[in-house]
mmCIF file of C-alpha atoms in Angstrom:
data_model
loop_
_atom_site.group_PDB
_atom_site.id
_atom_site.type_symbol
_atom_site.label_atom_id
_atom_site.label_comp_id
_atom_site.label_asym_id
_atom_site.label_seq_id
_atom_site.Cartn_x
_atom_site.Cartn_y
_atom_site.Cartn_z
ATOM 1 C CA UNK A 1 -3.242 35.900 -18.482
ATOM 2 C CA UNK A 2 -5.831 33.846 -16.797
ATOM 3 C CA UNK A 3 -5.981 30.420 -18.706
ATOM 4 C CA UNK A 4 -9.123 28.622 -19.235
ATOM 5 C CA UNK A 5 -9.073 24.786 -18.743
ATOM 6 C CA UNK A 6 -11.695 22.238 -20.542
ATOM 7 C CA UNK A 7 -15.055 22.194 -18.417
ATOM 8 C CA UNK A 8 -16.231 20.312 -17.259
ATOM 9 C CA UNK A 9 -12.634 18.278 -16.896
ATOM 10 C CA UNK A 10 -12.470 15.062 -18.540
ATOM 11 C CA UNK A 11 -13.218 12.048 -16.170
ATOM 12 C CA UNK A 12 -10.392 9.915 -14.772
ATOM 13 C CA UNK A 13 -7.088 10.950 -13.835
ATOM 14 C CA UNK A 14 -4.117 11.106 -15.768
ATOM 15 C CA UNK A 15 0.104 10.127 -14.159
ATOM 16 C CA UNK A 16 1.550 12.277 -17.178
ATOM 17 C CA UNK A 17 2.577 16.370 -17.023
ATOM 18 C CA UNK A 18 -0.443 18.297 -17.730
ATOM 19 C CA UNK A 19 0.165 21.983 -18.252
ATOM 20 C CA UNK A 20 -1.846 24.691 -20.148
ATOM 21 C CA UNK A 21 -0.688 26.581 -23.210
ATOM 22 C CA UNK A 22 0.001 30.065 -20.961
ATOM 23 C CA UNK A 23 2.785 27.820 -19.702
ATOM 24 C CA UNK A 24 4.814 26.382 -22.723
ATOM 25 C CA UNK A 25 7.702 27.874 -23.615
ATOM 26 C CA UNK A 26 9.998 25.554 -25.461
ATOM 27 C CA UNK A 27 9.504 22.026 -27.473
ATOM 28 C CA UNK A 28 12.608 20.690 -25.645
ATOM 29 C CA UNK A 29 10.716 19.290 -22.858
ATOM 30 C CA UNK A 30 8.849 17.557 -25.692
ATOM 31 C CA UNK A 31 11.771 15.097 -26.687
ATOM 32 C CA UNK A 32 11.600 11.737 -27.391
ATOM 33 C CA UNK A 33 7.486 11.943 -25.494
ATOM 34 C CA UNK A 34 3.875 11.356 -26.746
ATOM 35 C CA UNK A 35 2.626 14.764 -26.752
ATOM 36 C CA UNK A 36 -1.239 15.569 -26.970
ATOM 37 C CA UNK A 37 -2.416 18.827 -27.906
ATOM 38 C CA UNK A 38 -5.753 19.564 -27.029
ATOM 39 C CA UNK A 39 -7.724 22.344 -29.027
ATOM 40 C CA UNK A 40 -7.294 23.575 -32.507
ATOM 41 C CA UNK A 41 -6.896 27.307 -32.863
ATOM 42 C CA UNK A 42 -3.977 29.070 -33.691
ATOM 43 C CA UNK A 43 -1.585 28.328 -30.360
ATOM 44 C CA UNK A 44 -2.664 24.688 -30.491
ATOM 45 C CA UNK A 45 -1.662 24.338 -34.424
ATOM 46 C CA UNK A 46 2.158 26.382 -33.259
ATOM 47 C CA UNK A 47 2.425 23.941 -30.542
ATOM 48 C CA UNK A 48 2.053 21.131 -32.473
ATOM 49 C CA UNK A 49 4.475 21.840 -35.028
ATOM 50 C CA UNK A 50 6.600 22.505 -33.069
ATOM 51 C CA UNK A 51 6.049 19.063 -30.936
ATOM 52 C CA UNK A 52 6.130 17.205 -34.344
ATOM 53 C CA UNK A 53 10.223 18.106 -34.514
ATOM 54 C CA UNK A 54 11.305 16.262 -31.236
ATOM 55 C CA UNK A 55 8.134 14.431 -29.804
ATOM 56 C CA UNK A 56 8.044 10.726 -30.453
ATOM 57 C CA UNK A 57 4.697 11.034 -31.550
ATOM 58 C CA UNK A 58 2.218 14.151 -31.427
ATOM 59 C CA UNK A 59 -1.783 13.913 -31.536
ATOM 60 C CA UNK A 60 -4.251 16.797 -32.033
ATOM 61 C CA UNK A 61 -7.407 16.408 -30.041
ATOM 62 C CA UNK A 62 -10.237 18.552 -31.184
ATOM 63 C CA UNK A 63 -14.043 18.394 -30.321
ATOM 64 C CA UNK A 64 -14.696 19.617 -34.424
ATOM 65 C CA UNK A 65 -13.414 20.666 -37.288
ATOM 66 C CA UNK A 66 -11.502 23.695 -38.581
ATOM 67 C CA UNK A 67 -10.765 25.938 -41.672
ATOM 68 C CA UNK A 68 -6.946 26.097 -41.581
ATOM 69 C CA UNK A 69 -5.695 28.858 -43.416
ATOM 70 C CA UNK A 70 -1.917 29.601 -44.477
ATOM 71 C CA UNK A 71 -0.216 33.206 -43.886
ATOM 72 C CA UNK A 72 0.244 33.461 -47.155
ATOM 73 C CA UNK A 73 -2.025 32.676 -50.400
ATOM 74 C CA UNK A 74 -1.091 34.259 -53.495
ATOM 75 C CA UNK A 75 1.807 34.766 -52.640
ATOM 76 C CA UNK A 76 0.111 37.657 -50.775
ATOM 77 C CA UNK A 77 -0.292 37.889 -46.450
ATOM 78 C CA UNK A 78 -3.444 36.649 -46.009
ATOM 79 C CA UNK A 79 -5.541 39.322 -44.734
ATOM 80 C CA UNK A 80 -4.599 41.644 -47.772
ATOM 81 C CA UNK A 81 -6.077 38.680 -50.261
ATOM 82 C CA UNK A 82 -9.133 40.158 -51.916
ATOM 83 C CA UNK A 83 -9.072 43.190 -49.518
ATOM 84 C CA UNK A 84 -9.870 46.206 -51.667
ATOM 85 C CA UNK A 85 -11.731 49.953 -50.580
ATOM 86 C CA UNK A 86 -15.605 48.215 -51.421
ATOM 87 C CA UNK A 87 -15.114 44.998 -49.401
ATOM 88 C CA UNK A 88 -17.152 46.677 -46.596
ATOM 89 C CA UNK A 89 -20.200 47.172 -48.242
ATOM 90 C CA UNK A 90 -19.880 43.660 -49.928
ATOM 91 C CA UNK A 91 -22.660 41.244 -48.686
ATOM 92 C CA UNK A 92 -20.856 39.366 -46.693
ATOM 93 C CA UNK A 93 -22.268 36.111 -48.359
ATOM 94 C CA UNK A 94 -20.889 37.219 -51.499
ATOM 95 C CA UNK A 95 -17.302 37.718 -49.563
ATOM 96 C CA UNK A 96 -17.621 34.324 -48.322
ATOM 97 C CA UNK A 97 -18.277 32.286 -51.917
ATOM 98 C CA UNK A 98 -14.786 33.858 -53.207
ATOM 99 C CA UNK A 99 -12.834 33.185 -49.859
ATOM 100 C CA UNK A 100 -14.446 29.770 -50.229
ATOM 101 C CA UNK A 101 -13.364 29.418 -53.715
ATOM 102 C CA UNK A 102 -10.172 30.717 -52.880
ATOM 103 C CA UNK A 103 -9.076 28.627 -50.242
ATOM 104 C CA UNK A 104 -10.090 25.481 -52.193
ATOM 105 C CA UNK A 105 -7.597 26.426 -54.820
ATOM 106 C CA UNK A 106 -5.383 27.387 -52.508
ATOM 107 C CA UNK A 107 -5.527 24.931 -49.965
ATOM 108 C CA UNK A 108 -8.153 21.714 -50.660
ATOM 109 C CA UNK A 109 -10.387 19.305 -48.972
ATOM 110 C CA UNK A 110 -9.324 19.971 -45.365
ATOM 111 C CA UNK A 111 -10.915 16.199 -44.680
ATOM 112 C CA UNK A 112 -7.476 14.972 -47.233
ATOM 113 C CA UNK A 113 -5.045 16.028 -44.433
ATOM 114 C CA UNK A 114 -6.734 13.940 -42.108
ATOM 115 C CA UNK A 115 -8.758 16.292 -40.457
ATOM 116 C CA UNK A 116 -12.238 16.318 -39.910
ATOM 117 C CA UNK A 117 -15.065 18.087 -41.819
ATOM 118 C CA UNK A 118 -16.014 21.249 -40.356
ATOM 119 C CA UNK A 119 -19.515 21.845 -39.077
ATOM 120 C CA UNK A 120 -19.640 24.846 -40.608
ATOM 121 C CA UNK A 121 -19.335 27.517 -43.367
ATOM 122 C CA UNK A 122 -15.585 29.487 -43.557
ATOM 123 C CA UNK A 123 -16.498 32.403 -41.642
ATOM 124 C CA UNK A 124 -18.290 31.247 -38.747
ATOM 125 C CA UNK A 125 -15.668 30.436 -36.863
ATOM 126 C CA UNK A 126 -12.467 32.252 -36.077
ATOM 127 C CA UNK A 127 -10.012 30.762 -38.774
ATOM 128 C CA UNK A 128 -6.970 29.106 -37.293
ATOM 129 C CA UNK A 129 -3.994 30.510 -39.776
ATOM 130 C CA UNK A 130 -0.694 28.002 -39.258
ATOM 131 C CA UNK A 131 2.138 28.310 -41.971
ATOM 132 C CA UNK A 132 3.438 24.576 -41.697
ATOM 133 C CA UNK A 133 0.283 22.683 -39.652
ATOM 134 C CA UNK A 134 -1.263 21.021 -42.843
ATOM 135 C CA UNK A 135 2.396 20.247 -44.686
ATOM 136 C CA UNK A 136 3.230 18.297 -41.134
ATOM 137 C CA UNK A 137 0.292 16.277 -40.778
ATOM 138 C CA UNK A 138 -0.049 15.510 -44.338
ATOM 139 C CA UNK A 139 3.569 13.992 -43.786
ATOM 140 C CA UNK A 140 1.958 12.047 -41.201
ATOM 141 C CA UNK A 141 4.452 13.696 -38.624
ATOM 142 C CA UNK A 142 1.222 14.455 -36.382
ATOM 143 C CA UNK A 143 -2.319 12.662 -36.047
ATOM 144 C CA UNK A 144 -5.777 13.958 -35.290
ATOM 145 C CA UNK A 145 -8.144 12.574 -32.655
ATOM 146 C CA UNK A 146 -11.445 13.786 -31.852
ATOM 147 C CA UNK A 147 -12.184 14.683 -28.072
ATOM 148 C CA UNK A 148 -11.338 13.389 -25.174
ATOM 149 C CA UNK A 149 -13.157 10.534 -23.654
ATOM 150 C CA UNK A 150 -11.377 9.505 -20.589
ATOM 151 C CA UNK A 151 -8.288 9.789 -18.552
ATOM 152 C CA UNK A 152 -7.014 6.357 -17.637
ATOM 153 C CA UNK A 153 -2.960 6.590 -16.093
ATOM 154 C CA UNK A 154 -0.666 6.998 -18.565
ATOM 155 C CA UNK A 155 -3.097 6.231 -21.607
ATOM 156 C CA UNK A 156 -6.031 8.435 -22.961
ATOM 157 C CA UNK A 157 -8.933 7.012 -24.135
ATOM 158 C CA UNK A 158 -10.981 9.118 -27.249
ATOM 159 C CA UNK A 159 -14.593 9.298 -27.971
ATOM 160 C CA UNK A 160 -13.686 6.816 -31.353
ATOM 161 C CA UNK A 161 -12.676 4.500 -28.690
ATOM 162 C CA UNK A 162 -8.835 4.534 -29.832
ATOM 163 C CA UNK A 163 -6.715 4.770 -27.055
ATOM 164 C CA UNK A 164 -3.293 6.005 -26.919
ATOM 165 C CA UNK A 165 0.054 6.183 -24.747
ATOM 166 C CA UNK A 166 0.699 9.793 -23.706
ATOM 167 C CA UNK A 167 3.252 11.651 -21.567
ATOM 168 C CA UNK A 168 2.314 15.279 -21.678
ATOM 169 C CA UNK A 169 -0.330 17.265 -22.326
ATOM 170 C CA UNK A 170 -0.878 20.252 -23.279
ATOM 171 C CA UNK A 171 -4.136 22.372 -23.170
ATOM 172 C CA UNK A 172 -4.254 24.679 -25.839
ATOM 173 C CA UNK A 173 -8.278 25.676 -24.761
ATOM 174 C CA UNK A 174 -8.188 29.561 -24.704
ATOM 175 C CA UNK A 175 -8.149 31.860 -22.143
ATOM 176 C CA UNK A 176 -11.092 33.928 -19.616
ATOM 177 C CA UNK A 177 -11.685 37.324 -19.990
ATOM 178 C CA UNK A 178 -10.896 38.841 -16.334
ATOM 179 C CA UNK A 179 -10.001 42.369 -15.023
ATOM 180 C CA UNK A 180 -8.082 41.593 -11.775
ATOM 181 C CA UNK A 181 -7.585 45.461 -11.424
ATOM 182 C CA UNK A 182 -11.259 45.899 -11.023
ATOM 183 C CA UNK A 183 -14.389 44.941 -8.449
ATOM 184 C CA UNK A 184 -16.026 41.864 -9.524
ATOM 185 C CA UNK A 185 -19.177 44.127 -9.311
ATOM 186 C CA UNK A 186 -17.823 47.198 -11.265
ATOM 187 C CA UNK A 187 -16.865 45.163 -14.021
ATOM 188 C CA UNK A 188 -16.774 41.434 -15.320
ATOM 189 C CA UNK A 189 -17.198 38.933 -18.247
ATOM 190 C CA UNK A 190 -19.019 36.220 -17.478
ATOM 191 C CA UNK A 191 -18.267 33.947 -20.367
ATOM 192 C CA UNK A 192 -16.387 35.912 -21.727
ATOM 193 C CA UNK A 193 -19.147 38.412 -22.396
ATOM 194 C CA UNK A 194 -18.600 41.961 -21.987
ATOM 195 C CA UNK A 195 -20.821 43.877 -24.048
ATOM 196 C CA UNK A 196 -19.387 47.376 -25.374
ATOM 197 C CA UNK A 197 -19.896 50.541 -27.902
ATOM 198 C CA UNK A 198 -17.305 49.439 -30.708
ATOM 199 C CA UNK A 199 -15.369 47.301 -28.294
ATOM 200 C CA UNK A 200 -14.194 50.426 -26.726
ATOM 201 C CA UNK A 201 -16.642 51.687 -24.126
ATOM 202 C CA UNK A 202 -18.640 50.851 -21.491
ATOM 203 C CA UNK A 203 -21.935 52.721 -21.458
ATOM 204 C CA UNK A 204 -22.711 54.383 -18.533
ATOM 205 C CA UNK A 205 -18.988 54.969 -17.621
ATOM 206 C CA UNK A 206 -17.421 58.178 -19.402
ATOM 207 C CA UNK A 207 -14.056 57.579 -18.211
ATOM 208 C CA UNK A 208 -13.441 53.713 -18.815
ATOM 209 C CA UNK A 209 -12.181 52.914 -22.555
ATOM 210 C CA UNK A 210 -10.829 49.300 -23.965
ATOM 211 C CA UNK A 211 -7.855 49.191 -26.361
ATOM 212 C CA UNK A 212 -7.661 45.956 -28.336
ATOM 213 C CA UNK A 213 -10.591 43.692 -26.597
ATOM 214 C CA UNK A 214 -11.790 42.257 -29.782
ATOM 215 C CA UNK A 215 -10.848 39.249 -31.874
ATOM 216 C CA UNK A 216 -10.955 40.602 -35.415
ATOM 217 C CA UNK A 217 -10.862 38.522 -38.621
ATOM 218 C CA UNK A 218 -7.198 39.937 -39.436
ATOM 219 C CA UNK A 219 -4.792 41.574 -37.583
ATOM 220 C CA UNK A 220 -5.388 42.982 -34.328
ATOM 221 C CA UNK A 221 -2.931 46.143 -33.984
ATOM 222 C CA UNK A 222 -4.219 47.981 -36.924
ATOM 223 C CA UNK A 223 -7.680 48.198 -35.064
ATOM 224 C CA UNK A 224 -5.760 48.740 -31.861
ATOM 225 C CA UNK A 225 -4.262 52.047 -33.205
ATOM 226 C CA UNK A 226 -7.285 53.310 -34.823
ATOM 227 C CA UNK A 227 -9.267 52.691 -31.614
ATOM 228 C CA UNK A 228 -6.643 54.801 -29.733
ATOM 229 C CA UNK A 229 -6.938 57.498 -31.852
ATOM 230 C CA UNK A 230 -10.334 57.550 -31.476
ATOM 231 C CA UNK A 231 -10.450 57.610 -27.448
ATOM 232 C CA UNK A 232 -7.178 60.456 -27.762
ATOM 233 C CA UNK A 233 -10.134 62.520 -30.000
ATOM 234 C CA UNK A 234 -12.697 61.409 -27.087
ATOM 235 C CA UNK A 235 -10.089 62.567 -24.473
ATOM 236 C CA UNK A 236 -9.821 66.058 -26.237
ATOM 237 C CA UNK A 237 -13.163 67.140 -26.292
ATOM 238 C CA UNK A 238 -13.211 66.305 -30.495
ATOM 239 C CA UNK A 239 -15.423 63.506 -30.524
ATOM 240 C CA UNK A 240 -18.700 63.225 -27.995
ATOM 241 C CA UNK A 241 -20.557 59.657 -27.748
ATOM 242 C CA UNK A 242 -23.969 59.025 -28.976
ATOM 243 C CA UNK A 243 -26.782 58.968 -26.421
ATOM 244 C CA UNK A 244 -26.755 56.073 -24.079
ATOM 245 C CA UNK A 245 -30.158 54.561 -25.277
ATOM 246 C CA UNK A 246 -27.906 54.758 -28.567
ATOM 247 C CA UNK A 247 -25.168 52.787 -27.771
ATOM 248 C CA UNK A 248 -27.191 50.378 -26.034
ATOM 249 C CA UNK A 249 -29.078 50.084 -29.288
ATOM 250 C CA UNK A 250 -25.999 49.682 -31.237
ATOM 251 C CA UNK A 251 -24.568 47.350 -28.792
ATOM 252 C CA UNK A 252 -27.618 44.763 -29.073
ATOM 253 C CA UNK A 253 -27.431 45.105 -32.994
ATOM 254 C CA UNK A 254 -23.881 44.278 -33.032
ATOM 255 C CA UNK A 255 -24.134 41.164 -30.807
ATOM 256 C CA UNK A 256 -27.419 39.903 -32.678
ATOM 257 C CA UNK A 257 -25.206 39.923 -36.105
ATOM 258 C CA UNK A 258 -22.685 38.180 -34.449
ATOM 259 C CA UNK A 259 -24.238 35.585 -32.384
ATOM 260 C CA UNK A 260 -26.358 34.643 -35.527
ATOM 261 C CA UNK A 261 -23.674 34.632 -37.761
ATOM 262 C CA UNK A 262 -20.706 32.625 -35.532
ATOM 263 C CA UNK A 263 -20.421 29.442 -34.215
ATOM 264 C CA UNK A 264 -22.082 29.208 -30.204
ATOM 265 C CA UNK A 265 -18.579 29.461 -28.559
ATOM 266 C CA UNK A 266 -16.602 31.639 -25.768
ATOM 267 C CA UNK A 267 -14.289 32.074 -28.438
ATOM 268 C CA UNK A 268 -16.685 34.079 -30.170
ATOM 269 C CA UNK A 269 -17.997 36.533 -28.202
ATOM 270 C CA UNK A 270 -15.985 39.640 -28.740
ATOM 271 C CA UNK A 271 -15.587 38.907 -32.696
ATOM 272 C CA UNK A 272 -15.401 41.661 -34.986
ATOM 273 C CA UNK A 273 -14.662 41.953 -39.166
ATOM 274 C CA UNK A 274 -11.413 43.706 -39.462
ATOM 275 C CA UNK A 275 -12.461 45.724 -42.567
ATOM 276 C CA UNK A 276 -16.076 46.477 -41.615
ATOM 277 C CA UNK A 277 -14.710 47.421 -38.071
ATOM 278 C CA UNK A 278 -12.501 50.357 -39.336
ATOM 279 C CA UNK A 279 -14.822 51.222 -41.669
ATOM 280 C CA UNK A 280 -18.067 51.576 -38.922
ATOM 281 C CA UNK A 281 -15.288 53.690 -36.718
ATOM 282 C CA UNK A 282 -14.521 56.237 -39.847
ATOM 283 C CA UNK A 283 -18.231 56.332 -40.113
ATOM 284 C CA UNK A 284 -18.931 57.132 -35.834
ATOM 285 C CA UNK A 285 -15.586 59.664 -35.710
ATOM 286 C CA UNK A 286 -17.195 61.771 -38.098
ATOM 287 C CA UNK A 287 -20.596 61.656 -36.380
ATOM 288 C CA UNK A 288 -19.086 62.014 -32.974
ATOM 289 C CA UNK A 289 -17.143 65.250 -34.260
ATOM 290 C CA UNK A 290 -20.588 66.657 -35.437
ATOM 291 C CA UNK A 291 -22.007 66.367 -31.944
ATOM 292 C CA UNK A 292 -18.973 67.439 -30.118
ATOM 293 C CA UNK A 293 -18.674 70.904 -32.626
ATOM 294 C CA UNK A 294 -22.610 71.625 -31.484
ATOM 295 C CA UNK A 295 -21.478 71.314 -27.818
ATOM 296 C CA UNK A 296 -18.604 73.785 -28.183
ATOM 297 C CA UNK A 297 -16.278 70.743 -27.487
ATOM 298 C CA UNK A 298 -16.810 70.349 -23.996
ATOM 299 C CA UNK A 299 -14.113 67.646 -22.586
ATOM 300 C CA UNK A 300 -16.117 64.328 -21.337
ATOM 301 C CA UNK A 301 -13.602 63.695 -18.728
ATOM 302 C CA UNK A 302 -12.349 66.342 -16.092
ATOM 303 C CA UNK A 303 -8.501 66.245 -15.873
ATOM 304 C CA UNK A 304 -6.562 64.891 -13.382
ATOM 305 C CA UNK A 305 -4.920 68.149 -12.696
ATOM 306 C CA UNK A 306 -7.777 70.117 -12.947
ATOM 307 C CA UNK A 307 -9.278 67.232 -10.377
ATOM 308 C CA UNK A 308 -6.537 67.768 -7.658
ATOM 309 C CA UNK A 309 -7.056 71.884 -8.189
ATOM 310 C CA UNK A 310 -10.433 71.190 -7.220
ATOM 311 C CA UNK A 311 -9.854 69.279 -4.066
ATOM 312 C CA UNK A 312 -7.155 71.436 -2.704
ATOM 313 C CA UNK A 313 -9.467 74.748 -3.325
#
């Protein structure tokens, strides 16, 4: 809800509509323009196909490469490709070689669609899945452009010194991670950051959980449910939470994995393996449920009801 815009902004100033993502609703505004998408994840790849049907001429700006991915490879959605009851354990290097193998089968030299070479391995970077990006921009219906050098009027200049008419664009750069609904000094994410047991609570505060604040590699309401189930067992009294010094431990063992394996990025900083994920949850229920039986399932968090009873006695 709170859109993030490229910082620091790019010098010059620009006489064109400039609008953010959050904001688009419909390509007919596009007609008959130059349209310049700026970003390349998964709403800036939508965008842009859908540009490339009524736009004059649509341009990609990105400051690097990316693995595009289709929904579908094998005939199969992608997330369910290779996805079988040991992929968890799998090194995840070993993962990696046959998703690598697979998508050049399946897909190619991402450089022969005109885009640039990643700077990096398939999997250390949130994949950007589009069903018709790489069929429109091998039809040359679209063209790439590396970041944004200047803003000169109408025209904007790129860092390969090509410059290029443009009439709208649109800002497809992600979002920040806010809680309007809370004191800055309760709770914030600078950067994006907000460290957490599982994604799902904060230590410290028993009666706080998150539902779906992760970015997994695969769909995100799958996760979503399981992690509701697991705060309804928390809410019950059938699962109890490790010690704090333990999820603090966790926590930092978590992030190190991640921030060594993914790409530096505010994109990247709540990223989580959708098979691993569930399976690491299965894994804490069960331990959870041991130490809530050996406390006579006390309930963490005192009932509303049970609240107000107490302040009207």
């Amino acid at each position: 809800w709170d859109p993030r815009l490229p910082e620091p902004p790019f010098k010059g100033s620009f006489d064109g509509v400039q609008m953010h993502a959050h904001h688009y609703r419909e390509n007919t505004d596009f007609r008959d323009k130059n349209v310049l998408i700026v970003g390349i994840g998964n709403s800036a790849m939508d965008i842009a196909v859908e540009a490339s049907f009524v736009a004059r001429r649509t341009f990609l700006s990105s400051r690097r490469g990316a693995y595009v991915l289709p929904k579908y490879l094998f005939g199969r959605p992608l997330d369910q490709v290779g996805v079988n009851a040991l992929t968890p354990v799998l090194p995840f290097a070993f993962r990696r070689s046959i998703l690598t193998a697979m998508y050049r089968i399946g897909v190619g030299k991402i450089e022969d669609y005109g885009l640039p070479v990643p700077d990096h391995k398939l999997g250390e970077a949130h994949p950007t899945i589009s069903a018709d990006f790489l069929n429109r921009i091998a039809h040359g219906e679209m063209t790439w452009k590396p970041n944004i050098a200047g803003l000169e009027g109408d025209k904007v200049r790129f860092e390969d010194g090509s410059v290029e008419r443009i009439d709208v664009i649109v800002y497809c750069t992600g979002y920040k991670v806010s809680f309007p609904f809370f004191d800055e000094k309760f709770l914030s994410a600078p950067d994006n950051d907000l460290p957490l047991f599982r994604r799902v609570f904060r230590p410290g505060i028993d009666n706080l959980a998150f539902i779906g604040l992760l970015q997994p590699l695969g769909a995100i309401m799958p996760l979503a449910e399981a992690q509701g189930r697991w705060v309804a067992s928390y809410l019950r009294g059938e699962y109890h939470l490790p010690s704090l010094r333990d999820m603090e431990a966790d926590i930092r063992r978590e992030r190190a994995r991640m921030f060594k394996r993914y790409v530096a990025s505010k994109r990247h900083t709540m990223q989580v393996d959708f098979d691993n994920y569930l399976y690491a949850l299965r894994k804490e229920l069960k331990a959870g449920a041991a130490r809530a039986r050996a406390a006579g399932f006390t309930l963490p968090v005192r009932p509303v009801a049970q609240e107000l009873e107490a302040a009207a006695a």
